[in-house]
Coordinates of C-alpha atoms in Angstrom, one line a residue:
X1 CA 165.6 -84.6 47.4
X2 CA 163.4 -83.3 44.3
X3 CA 163.8 -85.2 40.7
X4 CA 165.7 -82.4 39.7
X5 CA 168.5 -83.2 42.2
X6 CA 168.1 -86.5 41.8
X7 CA 168.8 -86.3 38.0
X8 CA 171.8 -84.0 38.4
X9 CA 173.4 -86.3 41.0
X10 CA 172.4 -89.4 38.8
X11 CA 174.2 -87.3 35.7
X12 CA 177.2 -86.7 37.9
X13 CA 177.5 -90.7 38.5
X14 CA 177.2 -91.3 34.7
X15 CA 180.0 -88.7 34.0
X16 CA 182.3 -90.2 36.9
X17 CA 181.6 -93.7 35.0
X18 CA 182.5 -92.5 31.8
X19 CA 185.8 -91.0 33.2
X20 CA 186.9 -93.9 34.7
X21 CA 186.3 -96.3 31.8
X22 CA 188.2 -93.4 29.6
X23 CA 191.0 -94.0 32.3
X24 CA 190.7 -97.5 32.3
X25 CA 191.1 -97.5 28.4
X26 CA 194.1 -95.5 28.5
X27 CA 195.8 -97.5 31.3
X28 CA 195.1 -100.5 29.1
X29 CA 197.2 -99.0 26.3
X30 CA 199.9 -98.6 28.9
X31 CA 200.0 -102.0 29.7
X32 CA 200.2 -102.8 25.9
X33 CA 203.7 -101.1 26.1
X34 CA 204.9 -101.9 29.1
X35 CA 205.8 -105.5 29.1
X36 CA 207.6 -104.9 25.9
X37 CA 209.7 -102.2 27.2
X38 CA 210.2 -103.5 30.8
X39 CA 209.8 -107.2 31.8
X40 CA 210.5 -108.4 28.6
X41 CA 214.0 -107.0 28.1
X42 CA 214.7 -107.8 31.6
X43 CA 214.2 -111.4 30.9
X44 CA 215.3 -111.6 27.5
X45 CA 212.5 -113.4 26.6
X46 CA 209.5 -111.0 25.5
X47 CA 207.8 -113.5 23.6
X48 CA 206.9 -115.6 27.0
X49 CA 206.4 -112.9 29.5
X50 CA 204.7 -110.4 27.6
X51 CA 201.3 -109.8 28.7
X52 CA 199.6 -108.4 25.5
X53 CA 196.5 -106.8 26.4
X54 CA 194.7 -105.7 23.1
X55 CA 191.1 -104.7 24.7
X56 CA 189.3 -105.0 27.7
X57 CA 187.3 -108.0 26.2
X58 CA 190.9 -110.0 26.2
X59 CA 191.8 -109.7 29.8
X60 CA 190.7 -113.4 30.7
X61 CA 192.2 -114.7 27.7
X62 CA 195.4 -112.8 28.5
X63 CA 195.5 -114.1 32.2
X64 CA 194.8 -117.3 30.8
X65 CA 197.8 -117.3 28.2
X66 CA 199.8 -115.9 31.2
X67 CA 199.6 -118.7 33.5
X68 CA 200.1 -121.2 30.7
X69 CA 203.0 -119.4 29.9
X70 CA 204.4 -119.4 33.4
X71 CA 203.7 -123.1 33.9
X72 CA 205.6 -123.9 30.6
X73 CA 209.1 -121.3 31.8
X74 CA 209.0 -122.8 35.3
X75 CA 207.9 -126.3 34.2
X76 CA 204.9 -126.4 36.9
X77 CA 202.3 -128.6 36.8
X78 CA 199.9 -126.3 38.4
X79 CA 199.9 -122.4 38.4
X80 CA 197.2 -120.4 40.1
X81 CA 196.8 -116.8 41.4
X82 CA 195.1 -115.8 44.9
X83 CA 193.4 -112.4 45.6
X84 CA 192.9 -110.5 48.7
X85 CA 189.1 -110.3 50.0
X86 CA 189.4 -107.4 52.5
X87 CA 185.8 -107.7 53.4
X88 CA 186.2 -111.4 54.5
X89 CA 190.1 -111.4 55.2
X90 CA 190.8 -114.0 52.6
X91 CA 192.9 -115.2 50.4
X92 CA 191.0 -116.8 47.4
X93 CA 191.8 -118.3 44.0
X94 CA 190.5 -117.2 40.9
X95 CA 190.3 -118.5 37.4
X96 CA 191.7 -118.5 34.8
X97 CA 194.4 -121.2 36.5
X98 CA 196.6 -123.9 34.9
X99 CA 196.3 -127.5 35.5
X100 CA 193.2 -127.1 38.1
X101 CA 189.8 -127.9 37.6
X102 CA 187.2 -125.4 38.3
X103 CA 186.3 -127.4 41.7
X104 CA 189.6 -127.2 43.0
X105 CA 190.0 -123.3 42.4
X106 CA 186.7 -123.0 44.2
X107 CA 188.0 -124.7 47.0
X108 CA 191.3 -123.1 47.3
X109 CA 190.8 -120.4 50.2
X110 CA 191.9 -119.3 53.6
X111 CA 192.2 -116.6 55.6
X112 CA 195.0 -114.1 54.9
X113 CA 196.7 -115.0 58.3
X114 CA 197.3 -118.7 57.3
X115 CA 199.7 -120.8 55.6
X116 CA 202.6 -119.9 53.3
X117 CA 200.2 -117.8 51.0
X118 CA 199.1 -115.8 54.0
X119 CA 203.0 -115.5 55.3
X120 CA 204.0 -114.3 51.4
X121 CA 200.9 -111.8 51.4
X122 CA 201.8 -110.2 54.7
X123 CA 205.7 -110.1 54.3
X124 CA 205.8 -109.3 50.6
X125 CA 208.4 -112.1 50.2
X126 CA 208.5 -115.0 48.0
X127 CA 208.8 -118.3 49.6
X128 CA 210.1 -121.6 48.1
X129 CA 208.6 -124.9 49.8
X130 CA 210.6 -128.0 48.9
X131 CA 208.5 -130.6 50.9
X132 CA 204.7 -129.5 51.1
X133 CA 204.0 -132.5 53.0
X134 CA 206.7 -131.8 56.1
X135 CA 206.9 -128.3 56.0
X136 CA 205.1 -126.8 59.0
X137 CA 204.0 -123.7 57.4
X138 CA 201.7 -125.3 54.6
X139 CA 198.1 -125.8 55.1
X140 CA 197.7 -129.6 54.7
X141 CA 194.2 -130.0 53.5
X142 CA 195.2 -127.9 50.4
X143 CA 198.3 -130.0 50.1
X144 CA 196.3 -133.2 50.3
X145 CA 193.6 -132.0 47.7
X146 CA 196.1 -130.3 45.2
X147 CA 198.5 -133.4 45.7
X148 CA 201.1 -130.7 46.0
X149 CA 204.6 -131.8 46.5
X150 CA 206.5 -128.5 46.5
X151 CA 205.8 -124.8 45.5
X152 CA 207.2 -121.3 44.9
X153 CA 204.8 -118.3 46.0
X154 CA 205.4 -114.8 45.3
X155 CA 203.5 -111.6 46.0
X156 CA 201.2 -110.2 43.6
X157 CA 202.3 -106.5 43.7
X158 CA 200.7 -103.6 42.0
X159 CA 202.9 -100.8 41.4
X160 CA 201.9 -97.1 40.8
X161 CA 204.3 -94.9 38.8
X162 CA 204.7 -91.2 38.1
X163 CA 204.9 -89.4 34.6
X164 CA 209.0 -90.5 34.9
X165 CA 207.9 -93.8 35.6
X166 CA 209.4 -93.7 39.0
X167 CA 207.3 -96.2 41.5
X168 CA 205.2 -94.0 43.8
X169 CA 203.0 -96.8 45.6
X170 CA 202.9 -100.6 45.7
X171 CA 200.0 -102.5 47.0
X172 CA 200.0 -106.2 47.5
X173 CA 196.6 -107.3 46.0
X174 CA 197.4 -111.2 46.4
X175 CA 199.8 -114.0 45.9
X176 CA 201.1 -116.1 42.8
X177 CA 201.6 -119.9 42.9
X178 CA 203.4 -122.5 40.9
X179 CA 203.0 -126.2 42.2
X180 CA 205.2 -129.2 41.5
X181 CA 208.1 -129.1 39.4
X182 CA 207.6 -131.5 36.6
X183 CA 209.9 -134.9 36.2
X184 CA 210.3 -134.6 40.2
X185 CA 212.4 -131.6 40.2
X186 CA 212.6 -128.6 42.7
X187 CA 212.2 -124.9 42.4
X188 CA 215.4 -122.7 42.8
X189 CA 216.1 -119.2 43.1
X190 CA 216.0 -118.6 39.5
X191 CA 212.7 -119.7 39.4
X192 CA 211.8 -117.1 42.1
X193 CA 213.5 -114.3 39.9
X194 CA 211.3 -115.5 36.7
X195 CA 208.1 -115.5 38.6
X196 CA 208.4 -112.4 40.3
X197 CA 209.0 -110.7 37.2
X198 CA 205.9 -112.0 35.5
X199 CA 203.7 -111.5 38.6
X200 CA 204.3 -107.6 38.1
X201 CA 202.6 -108.4 34.4
X202 CA 199.8 -110.4 36.2
X203 CA 199.1 -107.9 38.6
X204 CA 198.7 -105.0 36.3
X205 CA 196.4 -107.2 34.2
X206 CA 194.5 -108.3 37.3
X207 CA 194.2 -104.6 38.5
X208 CA 193.1 -103.5 35.1
X209 CA 190.6 -106.2 34.7
X210 CA 189.2 -105.2 38.4
X211 CA 188.8 -101.7 37.3
X212 CA 187.1 -102.9 34.1
X213 CA 184.9 -104.9 36.1
X214 CA 184.1 -102.2 38.7
X215 CA 183.2 -99.9 35.8
X216 CA 180.8 -102.3 34.3
X217 CA 179.2 -103.0 37.2
X218 CA 178.6 -99.6 38.0
X219 CA 177.5 -99.1 34.9
X220 CA 175.2 -101.9 35.0
X221 CA 173.9 -100.6 38.4
X222 CA 173.5 -96.9 36.8
X223 CA 171.4 -98.6 34.3
X224 CA 169.2 -100.6 36.4
X225 CA 168.6 -97.4 38.4
X226 CA 167.5 -95.6 35.5
X227 CA 165.3 -98.5 34.2
X228 CA 163.4 -98.6 37.8
X229 CA 163.1 -94.9 38.0
X230 CA 159.4 -93.5 38.3
X231 CA 159.9 -90.6 36.3
X232 CA 160.4 -91.3 32.7
X233 CA 164.0 -90.9 31.4
X234 CA 165.2 -90.4 27.7
X235 CA 169.1 -89.8 26.9
X236 CA 169.6 -88.8 23.5
X237 CA 173.5 -88.6 22.0
X238 CA 174.4 -85.6 20.0
X239 CA 174.0 -87.7 16.9
X240 CA 170.3 -88.3 17.7
X241 CA 170.4 -91.5 18.3
X242 CA 168.8 -92.7 21.7
X243 CA 171.3 -93.8 24.2
X244 CA 168.7 -94.8 27.0
X245 CA 165.1 -94.8 27.5
X246 CA 163.7 -96.3 30.6
X247 CA 160.7 -98.5 30.7
X248 CA 158.8 -95.3 32.3
X249 CA 159.6 -93.2 29.2
X250 CA 158.9 -96.3 26.9
X251 CA 155.4 -96.4 28.6
X252 CA 154.4 -92.9 27.8
X253 CA 155.2 -93.5 23.9
X254 CA 154.0 -97.1 23.8
X255 CA 157.3 -98.5 22.9
X256 CA 159.1 -101.5 23.3
X257 CA 162.6 -102.4 24.7
X258 CA 164.2 -102.2 21.2
X259 CA 164.5 -98.5 21.0
X260 CA 168.4 -98.1 21.6
X261 CA 170.5 -96.4 18.8
X262 CA 167.7 -95.5 16.8
X263 CA 167.0 -91.9 15.7
X264 CA 164.6 -90.1 18.1
X265 CA 162.8 -88.3 15.0
X266 CA 161.8 -92.4 14.1
X267 CA 160.3 -93.5 17.2
X268 CA 159.0 -90.1 19.2
X269 CA 155.7 -89.4 17.8
X270 CA 155.1 -86.4 20.0
X271 CA 155.7 -83.1 17.8
X272 CA 156.6 -81.0 21.2
X273 CA 159.0 -83.4 22.6
X274 CA 160.9 -83.6 19.3
X275 CA 161.0 -80.1 18.9
X276 CA 162.4 -80.2 22.4
X277 CA 165.3 -82.8 21.7
X278 CA 165.9 -81.0 18.2
X279 CA 166.6 -77.4 20.0
X280 CA 168.5 -79.0 22.8
X281 CA 170.9 -80.6 20.1
X282 CA 171.0 -78.0 17.5
X283 CA 170.8 -74.8 19.7
X284 CA 171.9 -76.4 23.4
X285 CA 168.7 -75.1 24.6
X286 CA 167.8 -76.4 28.1
X287 CA 165.5 -76.3 31.2
X288 CA 162.5 -75.6 29.0
X289 CA 159.3 -77.0 31.2
X290 CA 156.1 -78.1 29.1
X291 CA 153.0 -80.3 29.7
X292 CA 152.2 -83.1 27.4
X293 CA 148.9 -85.1 27.6
X294 CA 148.9 -89.0 26.6
X295 CA 146.7 -91.7 26.5
X296 CA 147.7 -94.9 28.4
X297 CA 145.5 -97.9 28.7
X298 CA 142.7 -95.5 27.4
X299 CA 143.2 -93.3 30.3
X300 CA 144.5 -89.7 29.7
X301 CA 147.9 -89.0 32.0
X302 CA 149.4 -85.8 32.2
X303 CA 153.5 -85.4 32.0
X304 CA 155.5 -82.7 32.7
X305 CA 158.4 -82.8 30.8
X306 CA 162.0 -81.1 31.2
X307 CA 165.3 -81.4 29.7
X308 CA 169.0 -80.5 30.1
X309 CA 172.1 -80.9 28.2
X310 CA 174.6 -83.7 28.9
X311 CA 178.1 -82.4 29.0
X312 CA 181.5 -84.0 29.2
X313 CA 184.6 -83.5 31.4
X314 CA 185.7 -81.0 28.8
X315 CA 182.1 -79.2 29.2
X316 CA 181.6 -80.2 25.6
X317 CA 177.7 -81.3 24.9
X318 CA 177.3 -85.0 24.5
X319 CA 173.6 -84.8 24.2
X320 CA 170.6 -84.4 26.1
X321 CA 168.4 -85.8 28.7
X322 CA 164.8 -85.7 29.4
X323 CA 162.7 -86.2 32.6
X324 CA 158.9 -87.1 32.3
X325 CA 157.0 -86.5 35.7
X326 CA 153.6 -87.9 35.9
X327 CA 151.7 -85.1 37.4
X328 CA 148.0 -86.8 36.8
X329 CA 147.2 -87.0 40.0
X330 CA 148.4 -83.5 41.1
X331 CA 146.1 -82.0 38.5
X332 CA 143.2 -84.2 39.4
X333 CA 143.8 -83.1 43.2
X334 CA 143.9 -79.7 41.9
X335 CA 140.5 -80.0 40.3
X336 CA 139.0 -81.7 43.2
X337 CA 140.2 -78.9 45.3
X338 CA 138.6 -76.5 42.9
X339 CA 135.3 -78.4 42.9
X340 CA 135.6 -78.3 46.6
X341 CA 135.8 -74.9 47.1
X342 CA 132.9 -74.3 44.9
X343 CA 130.9 -76.8 46.8
X344 CA 131.6 -75.6 50.1
X345 CA 130.8 -72.2 49.2
X346 CA 127.6 -73.4 47.8
X347 CA 126.9 -75.5 51.4
X348 CA 127.6 -72.2 53.3
X349 CA 125.7 -69.9 51.5
X350 CA 122.4 -72.4 51.1
X351 CA 122.2 -72.5 55.2
X352 CA 123.0 -68.9 55.7
X353 CA 120.6 -67.9 53.2
X354 CA 117.8 -69.8 54.9
X355 CA 118.9 -68.7 58.3
X356 CA 119.2 -65.0 56.9
X357 CA 115.8 -65.1 55.6
X358 CA 113.7 -66.4 58.4
X359 CA 115.7 -64.2 60.9
X360 CA 114.8 -61.0 58.5
X361 CA 110.9 -62.0 58.1
X362 CA 111.0 -62.4 62.1
X363 CA 112.5 -59.2 62.6
X364 CA 110.2 -57.5 60.2
X365 CA 107.2 -58.8 61.9
X366 CA 107.0 -56.4 64.4
X367 CA 103.0 -56.5 64.8
X368 CA 103.4 -60.4 65.6
X369 CA 101.4 -61.2 62.5
X370 CA 102.9 -64.7 62.5
X371 CA 101.1 -67.1 64.7
X372 CA 103.0 -69.2 67.3
X373 CA 102.9 -72.3 65.2
X374 CA 104.5 -70.6 62.4
X375 CA 107.2 -68.5 64.5
X376 CA 108.1 -72.1 66.1
X377 CA 108.5 -73.6 62.4
X378 CA 110.7 -70.9 61.5
X379 CA 113.0 -71.4 64.5
X380 CA 112.9 -75.3 64.1
X381 CA 114.5 -74.5 60.5
X382 CA 116.9 -72.0 61.7
X383 CA 118.0 -74.7 64.4
X384 CA 118.4 -77.0 61.6
X385 CA 120.4 -75.1 59.2
X386 CA 122.3 -73.9 62.1
X387 CA 123.3 -77.8 62.9
X388 CA 124.1 -78.2 59.1
X389 CA 126.7 -75.3 59.5
X390 CA 128.0 -76.8 62.6
X391 CA 128.6 -80.1 61.2
X392 CA 130.4 -78.5 57.8
X393 CA 132.4 -76.2 59.8
X394 CA 133.3 -79.3 62.1
X395 CA 134.3 -81.5 59.1
X396 CA 136.7 -78.9 57.9
X397 CA 138.0 -78.4 60.8
X398 CA 138.7 -82.3 61.2
X399 CA 140.0 -82.5 57.9
X400 CA 142.5 -79.7 58.4
X401 CA 143.7 -81.6 61.3
X402 CA 144.2 -84.8 59.6
X403 CA 146.0 -83.2 56.9
X404 CA 148.4 -81.7 59.4
X405 CA 149.2 -85.1 60.7
X406 CA 147.1 -84.7 63.9
X407 CA 145.1 -87.2 65.2
X408 CA 141.8 -86.5 67.3
X409 CA 142.3 -87.1 71.1
X410 CA 139.6 -90.1 71.8
X411 CA 137.7 -90.4 74.8
X412 CA 137.6 -94.0 75.6
X413 CA 134.7 -95.5 77.7
X414 CA 132.3 -98.2 77.7
X415 CA 129.7 -97.9 75.0
X416 CA 126.3 -99.8 74.7
X417 CA 126.2 -100.1 70.8
X418 CA 122.5 -101.1 70.9
X419 CA 121.4 -97.8 72.7
X420 CA 123.8 -95.7 70.8
X421 CA 122.6 -97.1 67.0
X422 CA 119.0 -96.5 68.4
X423 CA 119.4 -92.9 69.5
X424 CA 121.0 -92.1 65.9
X425 CA 118.2 -94.2 64.2
X426 CA 115.5 -92.2 66.0
X427 CA 117.1 -88.9 65.1
X428 CA 117.8 -89.6 61.8
X429 CA 114.0 -90.9 61.2
X430 CA 113.0 -86.9 62.1
X431 CA 114.9 -86.2 58.9
X432 CA 113.1 -88.1 56.4
X433 CA 109.7 -88.8 55.7
X434 CA 110.4 -90.8 52.5
X435 CA 112.3 -93.5 54.1
X436 CA 111.9 -96.4 56.0
X437 CA 114.8 -96.5 58.6
X438 CA 115.1 -100.2 60.2
X439 CA 116.9 -101.2 63.4
X440 CA 118.3 -104.5 63.6
X441 CA 120.8 -104.3 66.3
X442 CA 120.0 -106.9 69.0
X443 CA 119.8 -105.9 72.7
X444 CA 122.2 -108.4 73.8
X445 CA 124.7 -107.0 71.8
X446 CA 128.2 -106.8 73.9
X447 CA 129.4 -103.4 75.2
X448 CA 132.4 -102.2 73.5
X449 CA 135.2 -100.0 74.5
X450 CA 135.4 -96.7 72.2
X451 CA 134.9 -93.1 71.8
X452 CA 131.1 -93.0 72.1
X453 CA 131.0 -89.6 70.2
X454 CA 133.2 -90.9 67.3
X455 CA 131.1 -93.9 67.0
X456 CA 127.8 -91.9 66.8
X457 CA 129.4 -89.6 64.1
X458 CA 130.2 -92.7 62.2
X459 CA 126.7 -93.9 62.2
X460 CA 125.2 -90.5 61.5
X461 CA 127.5 -90.0 58.5
X462 CA 126.9 -93.3 56.9
X463 CA 122.9 -92.6 57.8
X464 CA 123.0 -89.4 56.4
X465 CA 124.6 -90.3 53.3
X466 CA 122.0 -93.4 52.7
X467 CA 119.1 -90.9 52.9
X468 CA 121.0 -88.3 50.9
X469 CA 121.8 -90.7 48.0
X470 CA 118.5 -92.4 48.1
X471 CA 116.3 -89.5 46.8
X472 CA 113.5 -91.8 46.0
X473 CA 113.1 -93.1 48.9
X474 CA 113.1 -97.0 50.0
X475 CA 114.4 -99.0 52.8
X476 CA 117.5 -98.2 54.9
X477 CA 118.7 -100.8 57.2
X478 CA 121.0 -100.9 60.1
X479 CA 122.3 -104.0 61.4
X480 CA 124.8 -105.2 63.9
X481 CA 126.0 -108.1 65.6
X482 CA 129.0 -110.0 67.5
X483 CA 131.6 -111.2 65.0
X484 CA 133.7 -113.2 67.5
X485 CA 135.1 -112.8 70.9
X486 CA 137.0 -109.6 70.0
X487 CA 135.1 -107.8 66.8
X488 CA 131.7 -106.6 66.3
X489 CA 130.3 -105.7 62.7
X490 CA 127.6 -103.3 61.9
X491 CA 126.6 -102.4 58.4
X492 CA 124.1 -99.3 57.0
X493 CA 122.5 -100.4 53.5
X494 CA 120.1 -98.3 51.4
X495 CA 118.2 -98.9 48.1
X496 CA 119.4 -95.7 46.4
X497 CA 121.5 -94.7 43.4
X498 CA 124.6 -97.0 44.1
X499 CA 128.1 -96.3 43.2
X500 CA 129.8 -97.3 40.1
X501 CA 132.4 -100.2 40.4
X502 CA 135.3 -97.8 39.3
X503 CA 134.6 -95.5 42.3
X504 CA 134.3 -98.2 45.0
X505 CA 138.1 -97.9 46.0
X506 CA 138.0 -94.0 45.7
X507 CA 135.0 -93.3 48.1
X508 CA 137.1 -93.0 51.0
X509 CA 139.4 -90.2 49.5
X510 CA 139.5 -86.8 50.3
X511 CA 137.2 -84.6 48.3
X512 CA 135.9 -87.5 46.4
X513 CA 132.6 -87.4 45.1
X514 CA 130.9 -89.5 42.1
X515 CA 130.2 -87.5 39.3
X516 CA 126.9 -88.0 37.5
X517 CA 123.7 -86.7 36.8
X518 CA 121.9 -87.9 39.9
X519 CA 124.6 -87.4 42.5
X520 CA 125.1 -83.8 40.8
X521 CA 121.9 -83.0 42.7
X522 CA 123.1 -84.0 46.1
X523 CA 125.4 -81.3 47.5
X524 CA 128.4 -82.6 50.0
X525 CA 132.1 -81.5 50.4
X526 CA 133.4 -85.0 49.6
X527 CA 134.7 -85.0 53.1
X528 CA 132.0 -87.3 55.0
X529 CA 133.4 -90.8 54.0
X530 CA 137.0 -89.4 54.4
X531 CA 136.3 -88.5 57.9
X532 CA 134.7 -91.6 58.8
X533 CA 137.4 -94.2 57.4
X534 CA 139.9 -91.8 59.7
X535 CA 137.4 -92.1 62.7
X536 CA 137.1 -96.3 62.1
X537 CA 140.8 -96.8 61.4
X538 CA 142.8 -94.4 63.1
X539 CA 140.7 -94.0 66.3
X540 CA 139.2 -97.5 66.6
X541 CA 141.8 -99.7 64.8
X542 CA 138.9 -100.9 62.6
X543 CA 138.2 -101.5 59.0
X544 CA 135.6 -99.9 56.6
X545 CA 134.3 -101.3 53.2
X546 CA 131.6 -100.7 50.7
X547 CA 129.4 -103.1 48.3
X548 CA 127.2 -101.4 45.7
X549 CA 125.4 -101.8 42.7
X550 CA 124.3 -99.1 40.5
X551 CA 120.7 -98.8 40.7
X552 CA 120.3 -101.3 43.5
X553 CA 122.2 -99.4 46.5
X554 CA 124.9 -99.5 48.7
X555 CA 126.1 -101.4 52.0
X556 CA 128.7 -99.7 53.9
X557 CA 130.1 -102.2 56.4
X558 CA 132.3 -101.3 59.8
X559 CA 134.2 -103.8 61.7
X560 CA 135.3 -103.0 65.3
X561 CA 137.3 -104.2 68.1
X562 CA 135.6 -104.5 71.2
X563 CA 138.8 -103.2 72.7
X564 CA 140.8 -100.4 70.6
X565 CA 144.6 -101.4 70.0
X566 CA 145.5 -98.3 71.9
X567 CA 143.8 -99.3 74.9
X568 CA 145.3 -102.6 75.0
X569 CA 148.8 -101.7 74.4
X570 CA 148.6 -99.3 77.4
X571 CA 148.7 -96.0 75.2
X572 CA 145.1 -94.8 76.3
X573 CA 143.1 -95.0 79.3
X574 CA 139.3 -95.9 79.4
X575 CA 137.1 -93.6 81.5
X576 CA 135.1 -94.6 84.2

């Protein structure tokens, strides 16, 4: 799912929550009038049983007043309602209650299959218990905890009615208890009838409260989702006020969290974005895609911005939403790829030019005017430039395979690292007369299980880089040792130009090249270290890192296991 689809889904959820909220408000107004017209008339005591819900904020106060009124009418010492938890299969007491402490409410819970509460909930019929201590249906620990002598319990039934006020559905959501008739009395059938009437009001209020809480929770979840989005999001009401601006969007404009309710024109300082919002609010213009560049923490960031109109259920515009996607890395990658194409073109042209030139010269020498020594030198240059072309093409092929998610097939065998490193050093010594290459790998270095060609490629790449980026010559050192019973470590150090601190974490990235006056003179594709990292980590299960100081030099460290994880786990075999 792309960001636009995600936004549409988020917008759909927002509209659903808004619709549910509006329904809840409508239901609240219905509840305000129902008790006066229905239950109040039936009991001839409207001032006692009416559940007057003035607003969602008064739900808890309304319930508190209701349980207190129930206690007064039934002359009960304690009143509490218990709601069914489908996930746990339990009936649990919830505040507010009358005559009970918070601890007593919290401890009052039982399975929906147990006790008087469970029977009333399952059967949907009221029960009077005259002696709670001896009645086999009661839960004795609750009787003892609450000092219950007698009780009356009725189901909490939520009724759904149609437009003609006919009951179309009933759902039992819990039970309502009244405990201990005052002055030693007993509950009677009239108490049951009164409690049943009042339980209908209680059920309606509880259902309304649950719906309101669900809407609040969904709204809160939506707000948290918006706030945690990596993309910036701004929601502007049709009156120009900011309804929502998440952390990512505030970061774009350098704003704090106190932006809600303010006019967008007062806090957004980017003229392009202000014009987009104005066009959306005044002309209902949407879908426009623009790019803006901003400075964040002294770094340039590029954002792709798109807007859409937010509409209500009646399709009337409510405002506009804007999405900010940080495409800085994408643009940087595009620039790196462009530079890469130019670099590869140069890298290909240089050896081809040399090869073409010397071959043409030799072909024109029909009289064998060049002595054998010069001819041999020409052939040697052609051979070297051909090898250079082969390395470049191999790097490009390897890179393409990595990009496609294909790993190189390793050929594991026992490798004498001392002899291998000595061979690579000897070859690289032939490539330079300005450097001193020192080989400090002990002859007794333990043999390892590895892909010999790949380790050769790792060493060759690191050494050729050391030569290339030490244009003034100097000392290059290859050193290795046994770290522990399972690993070896080796490094290649130089006395070259070094790597700036801000580039140390990026030198192993694809196409990355340090861009300064000195490095610009050294051509390369930016693939070498990227390939080396893959060969070390993916093929051998090792680690590679670099330490460097500008003007002093660089040291590349490689840590290899003596036995690669793939061999240890039996995924790969070792050739004999």
